[in-house]
PDB file of C-alpha atoms and ligand atoms in Angstrom:
ATOM      1  CA  MET B   1      53.243 -24.117   6.553  1.00 44.00           C
ATOM      2  CA  ILE B   2      56.694 -23.913   5.666  1.00 49.00           C
ATOM      3  CA  GLU B   3      58.771 -20.877   7.288  1.00 50.00           C
ATOM      4  CA  ILE B   4      61.200 -19.404   4.732  1.00 54.00           C
ATOM      5  CA  ALA B   5      63.212 -17.206   6.926  1.00 53.00           C
ATOM      6  CA  SER B   6      67.248 -17.876   6.043  1.00 58.00           C
ATOM      7  CA  LEU B   7      68.440 -19.326   2.549  1.00 63.00           C
ATOM      8  CA  ASN B   8      68.929 -22.358   4.194  1.00 66.00           C
ATOM      9  CA  ASN B   9      65.534 -23.100   5.606  1.00 72.00           C
ATOM     10  CA  PHE B  10      64.226 -21.996   2.027  1.00 79.00           C
ATOM     11  CA  GLN B  11      66.488 -24.736   0.606  1.00 82.00           C
ATOM     12  CA  LYS B  12      64.492 -27.330   2.088  1.00 80.00           C
ATOM     13  CA  PHE B  13      61.424 -25.658   0.766  1.00 86.00           C
ATOM     14  CA  LEU B  14      62.106 -26.143  -2.754  1.00 95.00           C
ATOM     15  CA  VAL B  15      61.383 -28.791  -5.285  1.00 96.00           C
ATOM     16  CA  CYS B  16      62.218 -29.982  -8.573  1.00 97.00           C
ATOM     17  CA  PRO B  17      61.065 -27.246 -11.227  1.00 96.00           C
ATOM     18  CA  LYS B  18      60.338 -30.110 -13.643  1.00 95.00           C
ATOM     19  CA  CYS B  19      59.193 -32.946 -11.792  1.00 96.00           C
ATOM     20  CA  LYS B  20      58.161 -31.462  -8.241  1.00 97.00           C
ATOM     21  CA  ASN B  21      60.414 -34.345  -6.582  1.00 96.00           C
ATOM     22  CA  LYS B  22      63.263 -33.867  -3.933  1.00 95.00           C
ATOM     23  CA  LEU B  23      66.137 -31.995  -4.729  1.00 95.00           C
ATOM     24  CA  GLU B  24      69.555 -32.316  -3.180  1.00 94.00           C
ATOM     25  CA  PHE B  25      71.722 -29.395  -2.578  1.00 91.00           C
ATOM     26  CA  GLY B  26      75.551 -29.855  -3.562  1.00 88.00           C
ATOM     27  CA  LYS B  27      77.928 -26.950  -3.497  1.00 83.00           C
ATOM     28  CA  ASN B  28      78.051 -26.136  -7.112  1.00 91.00           C
ATOM     29  CA  PHE B  29      74.733 -28.284  -8.439  1.00 94.00           C
ATOM     30  CA  ILE B  30      71.184 -28.358  -7.306  1.00 95.00           C
ATOM     31  CA  ILE B  31      70.393 -31.755  -8.389  1.00 96.00           C
ATOM     32  CA  CYS B  32      66.966 -33.396  -8.535  1.00 96.00           C
ATOM     33  CA  THR B  33      66.978 -37.216  -7.173  1.00 93.00           C
ATOM     34  CA  SER B  34      63.991 -38.300  -9.089  1.00 96.00           C
ATOM     35  CA  CYS B  35      64.719 -36.655 -12.752  1.00 95.00           C
ATOM     36  CA  ASN B  36      68.062 -36.717 -12.799  1.00 94.00           C
ATOM     37  CA  SER B  37      67.838 -32.935 -13.690  1.00 94.00           C
ATOM     38  CA  LYS B  38      71.257 -30.654 -12.839  1.00 95.00           C
ATOM     39  CA  PHE B  39      70.613 -27.152 -12.129  1.00 95.00           C
ATOM     40  CA  PRO B  40      74.526 -25.367 -12.262  1.00 94.00           C
ATOM     41  CA  GLN B  41      74.832 -23.152  -9.198  1.00 92.00           C
ATOM     42  CA  LEU B  42      76.458 -19.488 -10.151  1.00 88.00           C
ATOM     43  CA  ALA B  43      76.387 -17.360  -6.823  1.00 88.00           C
ATOM     44  CA  ASP B  44      75.758 -18.138  -3.248  1.00 83.00           C
ATOM     45  CA  ASP B  45      73.111 -15.539  -2.734  1.00 86.00           C
ATOM     46  CA  TRP B  46      70.768 -16.708  -4.987  1.00 91.00           C
ATOM     47  CA  LEU B  47      69.521 -20.168  -6.245  1.00 93.00           C
ATOM     48  CA  ASN B  48      69.580 -21.372 -10.220  1.00 94.00           C
ATOM     49  CA  LEU B  49      66.613 -23.528 -10.828  1.00 95.00           C
ATOM     50  CA  MET B  50      66.174 -22.395 -14.267  1.00 92.00           C
ATOM     51  CA  PRO B  51      65.152 -25.390 -16.284  1.00 89.00           C
ATOM     52  CA  ASP B  52      66.923 -25.339 -19.742  1.00 78.00           C
ATOM     53  CA  GLN B  53      64.702 -27.370 -22.519  1.00 64.00           C
ATOM     54  CA  LEU B  54      61.434 -25.593 -21.305  1.00 56.00           C
ATOM     55  CA  LEU B  55      61.148 -22.580 -23.242  1.00 58.00           C
ATOM     56  CA  GLU B  56      61.849 -23.635 -26.907  1.00 58.00           C
ATOM     57  CA  ASN B  57      58.594 -22.199 -27.443  1.00 59.00           C
ATOM     58  CA  GLU B  58      59.981 -19.894 -30.694  1.00 59.00           C
ATOM     59  CA  ALA B  59      56.726 -18.792 -32.013  1.00 62.00           C
ATOM     60  CA  THR B  60      56.664 -16.880 -28.428  1.00 62.00           C
ATOM     61  CA  LYS B  61      60.263 -15.052 -28.961  1.00 75.00           C
ATOM     62  CA  TRP B  62      60.716 -15.537 -25.179  1.00 74.00           C
ATOM     63  CA  GLU B  63      64.141 -14.732 -25.085  1.00 79.00           C
ATOM     64  CA  GLU B  64      64.332 -12.099 -27.143  1.00 81.00           C
ATOM     65  CA  ARG B  65      61.401 -10.521 -25.206  1.00 81.00           C
ATOM     66  CA  LEU B  66      63.523 -11.308 -22.217  1.00 82.00           C
ATOM     67  CA  LEU B  67      66.294  -9.161 -23.396  1.00 84.00           C
ATOM     68  CA  GLU B  68      64.082  -6.392 -24.826  1.00 84.00           C
ATOM     69  CA  MET B  69      62.573  -5.823 -21.073  1.00 82.00           C
ATOM     70  CA  GLU B  70      66.222  -5.933 -19.076  1.00 85.00           C
ATOM     71  CA  ASP B  71      67.288  -3.010 -21.738  1.00 86.00           C
ATOM     72  CA  TRP B  72      64.010  -1.006 -20.795  1.00 83.00           C
ATOM     73  CA  TYR B  73      64.972  -1.324 -16.918  1.00 82.00           C
ATOM     74  CA  LYS B  74      68.861  -0.691 -17.414  1.00 83.00           C
ATOM     75  CA  HIS B  75      67.581   2.747 -19.430  1.00 85.00           C
ATOM     76  CA  LEU B  76      64.769   3.575 -16.780  1.00 85.00           C
ATOM     77  CA  MET B  77      67.698   3.225 -14.242  1.00 84.00           C
ATOM     78  CA  THR B  78      70.403   5.723 -16.476  1.00 86.00           C
ATOM     79  CA  ASN B  79      67.996   8.572 -14.736  1.00 89.00           C
ATOM     80  CA  SER B  80      66.975   7.533 -11.025  1.00 88.00           C
ATOM     81  CA  THR B  81      64.133  10.588 -10.494  1.00 91.00           C
ATOM     82  CA  SER B  82      62.218   8.920 -13.764  1.00 89.00           C
ATOM     83  CA  ALA B  83      62.933   5.530 -11.960  1.00 89.00           C
ATOM     84  CA  ILE B  84      61.731   6.447  -8.453  1.00 92.00           C
ATOM     85  CA  ASN B  85      58.419   7.992 -10.181  1.00 91.00           C
ATOM     86  CA  CYS B  86      58.171   5.537 -12.420  1.00 90.00           C
ATOM     87  CA  PHE B  87      57.700   2.793  -9.778  1.00 91.00           C
ATOM     88  CA  ALA B  88      55.993   5.309  -7.155  1.00 92.00           C
ATOM     89  CA  ALA B  89      53.113   5.437  -9.926  1.00 92.00           C
ATOM     90  CA  ASP B  90      53.163   1.799 -10.710  1.00 93.00           C
ATOM     91  CA  TYR B  91      52.904   0.415  -6.890  1.00 95.00           C
ATOM     92  CA  THR B  92      51.287   3.078  -5.065  1.00 95.00           C
ATOM     93  CA  PRO B  93      47.894   1.671  -5.962  1.00 95.00           C
ATOM     94  CA  PHE B  94      48.874  -1.750  -5.036  1.00 96.00           C
ATOM     95  CA  VAL B  95      49.751  -0.516  -1.446  1.00 96.00           C
ATOM     96  CA  PRO B  96      46.695  -1.330   0.483  1.00 96.00           C
ATOM     97  CA  PHE B  97      46.218  -4.714  -1.453  1.00 96.00           C
ATOM     98  CA  LEU B  98      50.124  -5.545  -0.232  1.00 97.00           C
ATOM     99  CA  ALA B  99      49.893  -4.343   3.311  1.00 96.00           C
ATOM    100  CA  GLY B 100      47.032  -6.868   3.752  1.00 95.00           C
ATOM    101  CA  LEU B 101      49.152 -10.101   3.055  1.00 96.00           C
ATOM    102  CA  SER B 102      50.707 -12.142   5.319  1.00 93.00           C
ATOM    103  CA  GLY B 103      52.636 -15.705   5.335  1.00 94.00           C
ATOM    104  CA  ASN B 104      54.573 -16.838   2.649  1.00 95.00           C
ATOM    105  CA  ILE B 105      54.347 -14.573  -0.735  1.00 96.00           C
ATOM    106  CA  LEU B 106      55.928 -15.357  -3.846  1.00 97.00           C
ATOM    107  CA  ASP B 107      56.230 -12.844  -6.318  1.00 98.00           C
ATOM    108  CA  VAL B 108      56.476 -14.427  -9.923  1.00 98.00           C
ATOM    109  CA  GLY B 109      58.604 -12.205 -12.178  1.00 96.00           C
ATOM    110  CA  GLY B 110      59.242 -10.086  -9.325  1.00 96.00           C
ATOM    111  CA  GLY B 111      62.788  -8.872 -10.353  1.00 93.00           C
ATOM    112  CA  ILE B 112      64.270  -6.821  -7.582  1.00 93.00           C
ATOM    113  CA  GLY B 113      61.213  -7.115  -5.487  1.00 95.00           C
ATOM    114  CA  VAL B 114      59.833  -3.920  -4.944  1.00 95.00           C
ATOM    115  CA  PRO B 115      56.957  -4.992  -2.843  1.00 96.00           C
ATOM    116  CA  ARG B 116      59.019  -6.083  -0.027  1.00 95.00           C
ATOM    117  CA  ASN B 117      59.005  -2.225   0.639  1.00 95.00           C
ATOM    118  CA  TYR B 118      54.792  -2.281   1.368  1.00 96.00           C
ATOM    119  CA  LEU B 119      54.545  -5.850   2.672  1.00 95.00           C
ATOM    120  CA  ASN B 120      54.196  -6.040   6.806  1.00 90.00           C
ATOM    121  CA  SER B 121      56.793  -7.804   8.234  1.00 84.00           C
ATOM    122  CA  ASN B 122      55.010 -10.959   9.069  1.00 82.00           C
ATOM    123  CA  ASN B 123      55.816 -12.376   5.835  1.00 89.00           C
ATOM    124  CA  ASN B 124      58.773 -14.433   4.185  1.00 92.00           C
ATOM    125  CA  TYR B 125      58.829 -12.975   0.644  1.00 94.00           C
ATOM    126  CA  ILE B 126      60.303 -15.385  -2.545  1.00 95.00           C
ATOM    127  CA  VAL B 127      61.144 -13.921  -6.226  1.00 96.00           C
ATOM    128  CA  ILE B 128      61.029 -16.022  -8.957  1.00 97.00           C
ATOM    129  CA  ASP B 129      62.362 -14.459 -12.144  1.00 95.00           C
ATOM    130  CA  PRO B 130      64.277 -15.838 -15.243  1.00 93.00           C
ATOM    131  CA  SER B 131      66.505 -12.702 -15.410  1.00 91.00           C
ATOM    132  CA  ILE B 132      69.254 -11.715 -13.237  1.00 90.00           C
ATOM    133  CA  GLU B 133      69.766  -8.403 -14.158  1.00 87.00           C
ATOM    134  CA  TRP B 134      68.088  -7.370 -11.409  1.00 88.00           C
ATOM    135  CA  LEU B 135      70.362  -8.518  -9.315  1.00 89.00           C
ATOM    136  CA  ARG B 136      73.322  -6.466 -10.864  1.00 86.00           C
ATOM    137  CA  ILE B 137      71.760  -3.181 -11.291  1.00 87.00           C
ATOM    138  CA  ASP B 138      72.994  -0.489  -8.688  1.00 88.00           C
ATOM    139  CA  TRP B 139      69.927   0.387  -6.884  1.00 91.00           C
ATOM    140  CA  SER B 140      71.289   2.836  -4.491  1.00 91.00           C
ATOM    141  CA  SER B 141      70.154   5.906  -6.124  1.00 91.00           C
ATOM    142  CA  LEU B 142      66.441   4.800  -5.253  1.00 92.00           C
ATOM    143  CA  LEU B 143      66.969   3.705  -1.758  1.00 94.00           C
ATOM    144  CA  ASP B 144      65.603   6.915   0.164  1.00 92.00           C
ATOM    145  CA  ARG B 145      62.284   6.125  -1.553  1.00 92.00           C
ATOM    146  CA  PHE B 146      62.583   2.270  -1.783  1.00 94.00           C
ATOM    147  CA  PRO B 147      65.006   1.560   1.350  1.00 93.00           C
ATOM    148  CA  TYR B 148      64.047  -2.366   0.718  1.00 93.00           C
ATOM    149  CA  LEU B 149      66.213  -2.182  -2.557  1.00 92.00           C
ATOM    150  CA  GLU B 150      69.822  -2.161  -0.118  1.00 92.00           C
ATOM    151  CA  SER B 151      69.351  -6.265  -0.050  1.00 91.00           C
ATOM    152  CA  LYS B 152      68.684  -8.709  -2.255  1.00 91.00           C
ATOM    153  CA  PRO B 153      65.371 -10.990  -1.983  1.00 93.00           C
ATOM    154  CA  ASN B 154      65.277 -14.480  -1.255  1.00 92.00           C
ATOM    155  CA  PHE B 155      66.150 -14.888  -5.113  1.00 94.00           C
ATOM    156  CA  VAL B 156      65.605 -18.005  -7.326  1.00 95.00           C
ATOM    157  CA  ARG B 157      66.149 -18.296 -10.729  1.00 95.00           C
ATOM    158  CA  GLY B 158      63.457 -19.815 -12.680  1.00 95.00           C
ATOM    159  CA  ILE B 159      60.274 -19.138 -14.377  1.00 95.00           C
ATOM    160  CA  GLY B 160      56.434 -19.147 -13.671  1.00 96.00           C
ATOM    161  CA  GLU B 161      55.798 -22.345 -15.971  1.00 95.00           C
ATOM    162  CA  CYS B 162      58.016 -24.344 -13.700  1.00 95.00           C
ATOM    163  CA  LEU B 163      57.506 -23.549 -10.158  1.00 97.00           C
ATOM    164  CA  PRO B 164      60.071 -24.925  -7.955  1.00 97.00           C
ATOM    165  CA  PHE B 165      57.641 -24.945  -4.630  1.00 97.00           C
ATOM    166  CA  PRO B 166      55.387 -27.630  -3.168  1.00 96.00           C
ATOM    167  CA  SER B 167      51.673 -27.539  -3.810  1.00 97.00           C
ATOM    168  CA  GLU B 168      49.357 -25.236  -1.529  1.00 96.00           C
ATOM    169  CA  SER B 169      52.985 -23.505  -0.026  1.00 95.00           C
ATOM    170  CA  PHE B 170      52.006 -20.296  -0.604  1.00 96.00           C
ATOM    171  CA  ASP B 171      49.871 -17.540   1.105  1.00 97.00           C
ATOM    172  CA  ALA B 172      49.703 -15.600  -1.879  1.00 98.00           C
ATOM    173  CA  VAL B 173      51.025 -14.994  -5.191  1.00 98.00           C
ATOM    174  CA  LEU B 174      51.846 -11.711  -7.121  1.00 98.00           C
ATOM    175  CA  SER B 175      52.401 -11.301 -10.837  1.00 98.00           C
ATOM    176  CA  PHE B 176      52.866  -7.287 -11.311  1.00 96.00           C
ATOM    177  CA  TRP B 177      53.432  -6.822 -14.951  1.00 94.00           C
ATOM    178  CA  SER B 178      54.871 -10.570 -15.752  1.00 94.00           C
ATOM    179  CA  LEU B 179      52.096 -12.812 -17.146  1.00 95.00           C
ATOM    180  CA  ASN B 180      52.756 -10.666 -20.965  1.00 92.00           C
ATOM    181  CA  HIS B 181      56.393 -10.995 -20.477  1.00 89.00           C
ATOM    182  CA  ALA B 182      55.354 -15.481 -19.974  1.00 91.00           C
ATOM    183  CA  SER B 183      56.419 -18.048 -22.883  1.00 88.00           C
ATOM    184  CA  ASP B 184      52.931 -19.744 -21.635  1.00 92.00           C
ATOM    185  CA  PRO B 185      51.010 -17.624 -19.489  1.00 95.00           C
ATOM    186  CA  LYS B 186      47.961 -20.514 -19.123  1.00 95.00           C
ATOM    187  CA  LEU B 187      50.888 -22.823 -17.649  1.00 95.00           C
ATOM    188  CA  VAL B 188      51.899 -20.019 -15.249  1.00 96.00           C
ATOM    189  CA  MET B 189      48.652 -19.728 -14.328  1.00 97.00           C
ATOM    190  CA  SER B 190      47.941 -23.391 -13.605  1.00 96.00           C
ATOM    191  CA  GLU B 191      51.226 -23.590 -11.112  1.00 97.00           C
ATOM    192  CA  VAL B 192      50.304 -20.834  -9.877  1.00 98.00           C
ATOM    193  CA  ALA B 193      47.011 -22.730  -8.650  1.00 97.00           C
ATOM    194  CA  ARG B 194      49.160 -25.437  -7.822  1.00 97.00           C
ATOM    195  CA  VAL B 195      51.130 -24.131  -5.247  1.00 97.00           C
ATOM    196  CA  LEU B 196      48.617 -21.850  -3.475  1.00 98.00           C
ATOM    197  CA  ARG B 197      47.279 -23.153  -0.317  1.00 97.00           C
ATOM    198  CA  PRO B 198      43.018 -22.871  -0.451  1.00 97.00           C
ATOM    199  CA  GLY B 199      41.766 -19.568   0.107  1.00 97.00           C
ATOM    200  CA  GLY B 200      45.083 -18.355  -0.975  1.00 97.00           C
ATOM    201  CA  ARG B 201      45.371 -14.666  -2.783  1.00 98.00           C
ATOM    202  CA  VAL B 202      46.304 -13.990  -6.200  1.00 98.00           C
ATOM    203  CA  LEU B 203      47.379 -10.284  -7.689  1.00 98.00           C
ATOM    204  CA  LEU B 204      47.435 -10.242 -11.483  1.00 98.00           C
ATOM    205  CA  VAL B 205      48.537  -6.926 -13.242  1.00 97.00           C
ATOM    206  CA  LEU B 206      47.959  -7.202 -16.649  1.00 96.00           C
ATOM    207  CA  GLU B 207      49.479  -5.231 -19.721  1.00 91.00           C
ATOM    208  CA  GLU B 208      47.702  -4.085 -23.168  1.00 87.00           C
ATOM    209  CA  MET B 209      44.486  -5.659 -22.049  1.00 92.00           C
ATOM    210  CA  ILE B 210      41.665  -4.597 -24.635  1.00 90.00           C
ATOM    211  CA  PRO B 211      39.429  -2.707 -22.756  1.00 91.00           C
ATOM    212  CA  GLN B 212      35.511  -4.034 -22.762  1.00 91.00           C
ATOM    213  CA  TRP B 213      32.527  -1.943 -24.290  1.00 88.00           C
ATOM    214  CA  PHE B 214      31.250  -1.306 -20.712  1.00 91.00           C
ATOM    215  CA  ASP B 215      34.866  -0.384 -19.597  1.00 91.00           C
ATOM    216  CA  ILE B 216      34.396   2.817 -22.452  1.00 86.00           C
ATOM    217  CA  GLY B 217      31.218   3.801 -21.271  1.00 84.00           C
ATOM    218  CA  ASN B 218      31.920   3.795 -17.815  1.00 86.00           C
ATOM    219  CA  PRO B 219      33.131   7.441 -16.348  1.00 84.00           C
ATOM    220  CA  LYS B 220      35.572   5.880 -13.966  1.00 83.00           C
ATOM    221  CA  PHE B 221      37.537   4.496 -16.696  1.00 87.00           C
ATOM    222  CA  LEU B 222      40.515   6.227 -17.306  1.00 86.00           C
ATOM    223  CA  ALA B 223      40.933   6.211 -20.611  1.00 83.00           C
ATOM    224  CA  LYS B 224      43.312   8.651 -21.246  1.00 80.00           C
ATOM    225  CA  SER B 225      45.721   6.611 -19.126  1.00 81.00           C
ATOM    226  CA  VAL B 226      45.290   3.476 -21.615  1.00 82.00           C
ATOM    227  CA  PHE B 227      44.947   6.095 -24.586  1.00 77.00           C
ATOM    228  CA  ASN B 228      48.203   7.534 -23.606  1.00 74.00           C
ATOM    229  CA  SER B 229      50.271   4.284 -23.621  1.00 71.00           C
ATOM    230  CA  PHE B 230      49.007   3.302 -26.966  1.00 68.00           C
ATOM    231  CA  PHE B 231      49.265   6.060 -28.865  1.00 63.00           C
ATOM    232  CA  ASN B 232      52.761   8.116 -27.864  1.00 55.00           C
ATOM    233  CA  THR B 233      52.526  10.201 -31.260  1.00 48.00           C
ATOM    234  CA  ILE B 234      49.509  12.327 -31.018  1.00 47.00           C
ATOM    235  CA  SER B 235      48.271  14.941 -33.389  1.00 51.00           C
ATOM    236  CA  SER B 236      47.219  17.933 -32.085  1.00 51.00           C
ATOM    237  CA  ARG B 237      43.985  17.528 -33.602  1.00 59.00           C
ATOM    238  CA  LYS B 238      43.045  14.046 -32.330  1.00 64.00           C
ATOM    239  CA  PRO B 239      39.675  13.371 -31.415  1.00 67.00           C
ATOM    240  CA  LEU B 240      38.804  12.373 -27.534  1.00 74.00           C
ATOM    241  CA  PRO B 241      40.795   9.602 -25.934  1.00 78.00           C
ATOM    242  CA  ARG B 242      37.393   7.409 -25.097  1.00 82.00           C
ATOM    243  CA  LEU B 243      36.371   7.953 -28.690  1.00 82.00           C
ATOM    244  CA  ARG B 244      39.665   6.817 -30.159  1.00 80.00           C
ATOM    245  CA  LEU B 245      39.709   3.817 -27.911  1.00 80.00           C
ATOM    246  CA  LEU B 246      35.885   2.912 -28.948  1.00 82.00           C
ATOM    247  CA  LEU B 247      37.162   3.199 -32.344  1.00 80.00           C
ATOM    248  CA  LYS B 248      40.094   0.913 -31.797  1.00 79.00           C
ATOM    249  CA  LEU B 249      37.547  -1.778 -29.989  1.00 81.00           C
ATOM    250  CA  LEU B 250      36.217  -1.885 -33.653  1.00 81.00           C
ATOM    251  CA  LYS B 251      39.172  -3.444 -34.994  1.00 78.00           C
ATOM    252  CA  ARG B 252      40.213  -5.451 -31.736  1.00 75.00           C
ATOM    253  CA  GLU B 253      43.085  -6.691 -33.927  1.00 69.00           C
ATOM    254  CA  ASP B 254      44.756  -3.873 -34.587  1.00 74.00           C
ATOM    255  CA  TRP B 255      45.172  -3.221 -30.313  1.00 82.00           C
ATOM    256  CA  PRO B 256      48.343  -2.151 -29.873  1.00 81.00           C
ATOM    257  CA  LEU B 257      50.938  -5.070 -28.209  1.00 84.00           C
ATOM    258  CA  GLN B 258      54.588  -4.388 -27.389  1.00 82.00           C
ATOM    259  CA  THR B 259      57.073  -6.132 -29.049  1.00 81.00           C
ATOM    260  CA  ASP B 260      58.068  -7.986 -25.343  1.00 81.00           C
ATOM    261  CA  HIS B 261      54.563  -9.099 -24.531  1.00 84.00           C
ATOM    262  CA  VAL B 262      52.397 -11.686 -25.555  1.00 88.00           C
ATOM    263  CA  ARG B 263      48.803 -10.624 -26.296  1.00 90.00           C
ATOM    264  CA  ILE B 264      46.567 -12.061 -23.245  1.00 94.00           C
ATOM    265  CA  LEU B 265      42.945 -11.742 -23.753  1.00 94.00           C
ATOM    266  CA  GLU B 266      40.290 -11.092 -20.992  1.00 95.00           C
ATOM    267  CA  SER B 267      38.876 -14.243 -22.059  1.00 95.00           C
ATOM    268  CA  GLU B 268      41.652 -16.345 -21.772  1.00 96.00           C
ATOM    269  CA  ILE B 269      42.165 -15.080 -17.953  1.00 96.00           C
ATOM    270  CA  LYS B 270      38.475 -16.004 -17.119  1.00 96.00           C
ATOM    271  CA  GLU B 271      39.016 -19.473 -18.684  1.00 96.00           C
ATOM    272  CA  TRP B 272      42.679 -20.204 -17.082  1.00 96.00           C
ATOM    273  CA  THR B 273      41.003 -19.031 -13.479  1.00 93.00           C
ATOM    274  CA  GLY B 274      37.636 -20.293 -13.793  1.00 88.00           C
ATOM    275  CA  GLN B 275      38.066 -23.736 -12.177  1.00 89.00           C
ATOM    276  CA  ASN B 276      40.564 -23.037  -9.796  1.00 95.00           C
ATOM    277  CA  PHE B 277      39.485 -18.969  -8.527  1.00 97.00           C
ATOM    278  CA  GLU B 278      37.021 -16.878  -7.242  1.00 97.00           C
ATOM    279  CA  ILE B 279      37.541 -13.308  -8.827  1.00 96.00           C
ATOM    280  CA  ILE B 280      37.015 -10.914  -6.198  1.00 97.00           C
ATOM    281  CA  GLN B 281      37.914  -7.570  -8.214  1.00 96.00           C
ATOM    282  CA  ARG B 282      38.642  -6.528 -11.797  1.00 96.00           C
ATOM    283  CA  VAL B 283      39.668  -3.124 -11.872  1.00 95.00           C
ATOM    284  CA  TRP B 284      41.759  -0.777 -14.244  1.00 94.00           C
ATOM    285  CA  ILE B 285      44.528   0.535 -12.245  1.00 92.00           C
ATOM    286  CA  ASN B 286      46.342   3.584 -14.563  1.00 88.00           C
ATOM    287  CA  GLN B 287      46.610   1.480 -17.335  1.00 89.00           C
ATOM    288  CA  TYR B 288      46.878  -2.074 -16.470  1.00 93.00           C
ATOM    289  CA  LEU B 289      43.584  -4.825 -16.217  1.00 95.00           C
ATOM    290  CA  THR B 290      44.080  -6.221 -12.497  1.00 97.00           C
ATOM    291  CA  PHE B 291      42.547  -8.676 -11.284  1.00 97.00           C
ATOM    292  CA  GLU B 292      42.229  -9.919  -7.546  1.00 97.00           C
ATOM    293  CA  LEU B 293      41.612 -13.727  -7.200  1.00 98.00           C
ATOM    294  CA  ASN B 294      40.916 -16.211  -4.191  1.00 98.00           C
ATOM    295  CA  LYS B 295      42.024 -19.590  -4.807  1.00 97.00           C
ATOM    296  CA  ILE B 296      39.155 -22.062  -3.939  1.00 95.00           C
TER     297      ILE B 296
HETATM  298 ZN1   ZN A 301      62.985 -33.799 -11.169  1.00 92.77          ZN
END
């Protein structure tokens, strides 16, 4: 397994996001020695391996959705107390999983790399994300609670659909609330399977998933958190959340979806992961359906 300690070392680890062949690192460009793709380098503390022509899937309005998400985070950061509470509530349930990881860890759509605060020191952590907004936001008001935000993570600008890493090079892949932002989530999952070593672990945290009938009946299922995230304007004479969810399930096509998300069905997750992964855990965490997978 390759170590990814420094940016220098980290460069040797990368391959062309399109054809997966060897890259040459120039001063202003990274160039693929095989397909001649050319990636302009715009900064010296992160690498740009964003493929240009691969996201023209207009149907998913990928770029508009990305901008909407960036705006949401910029707005969140205008109030540091809300931002701290939001990050703490979102990440704390995953601390035991993160603390158990080691080796090479890829965070797909990982932004500024909040999970670094919960990983043990025995790891090489890399973020791949199409947005560089994360590197521009001033995170200093969050440092008391999330000290690792003081430095940038190993950061590659790129997309999950075209991972610029060799096959079987990671011990773990994280996807926190990112798969619903992809252009082609199925392709992201096949790339995740490719870059993981056998036995490698995946954490998939998904948004706006439609519950199953058995979820609604399960007393441990926090219907209220799913309900509250979907229905912001609640009349004073509303029926119980569990009942409202049941009624909503009868008309599945009406299940709410934020405009910056693509709908992902649980049956699709099963189909995309079936060949390559064993499902270790399926659990609702807050309003998010979460899968822990192991690569076969
Ligand atoms: Zn290439």
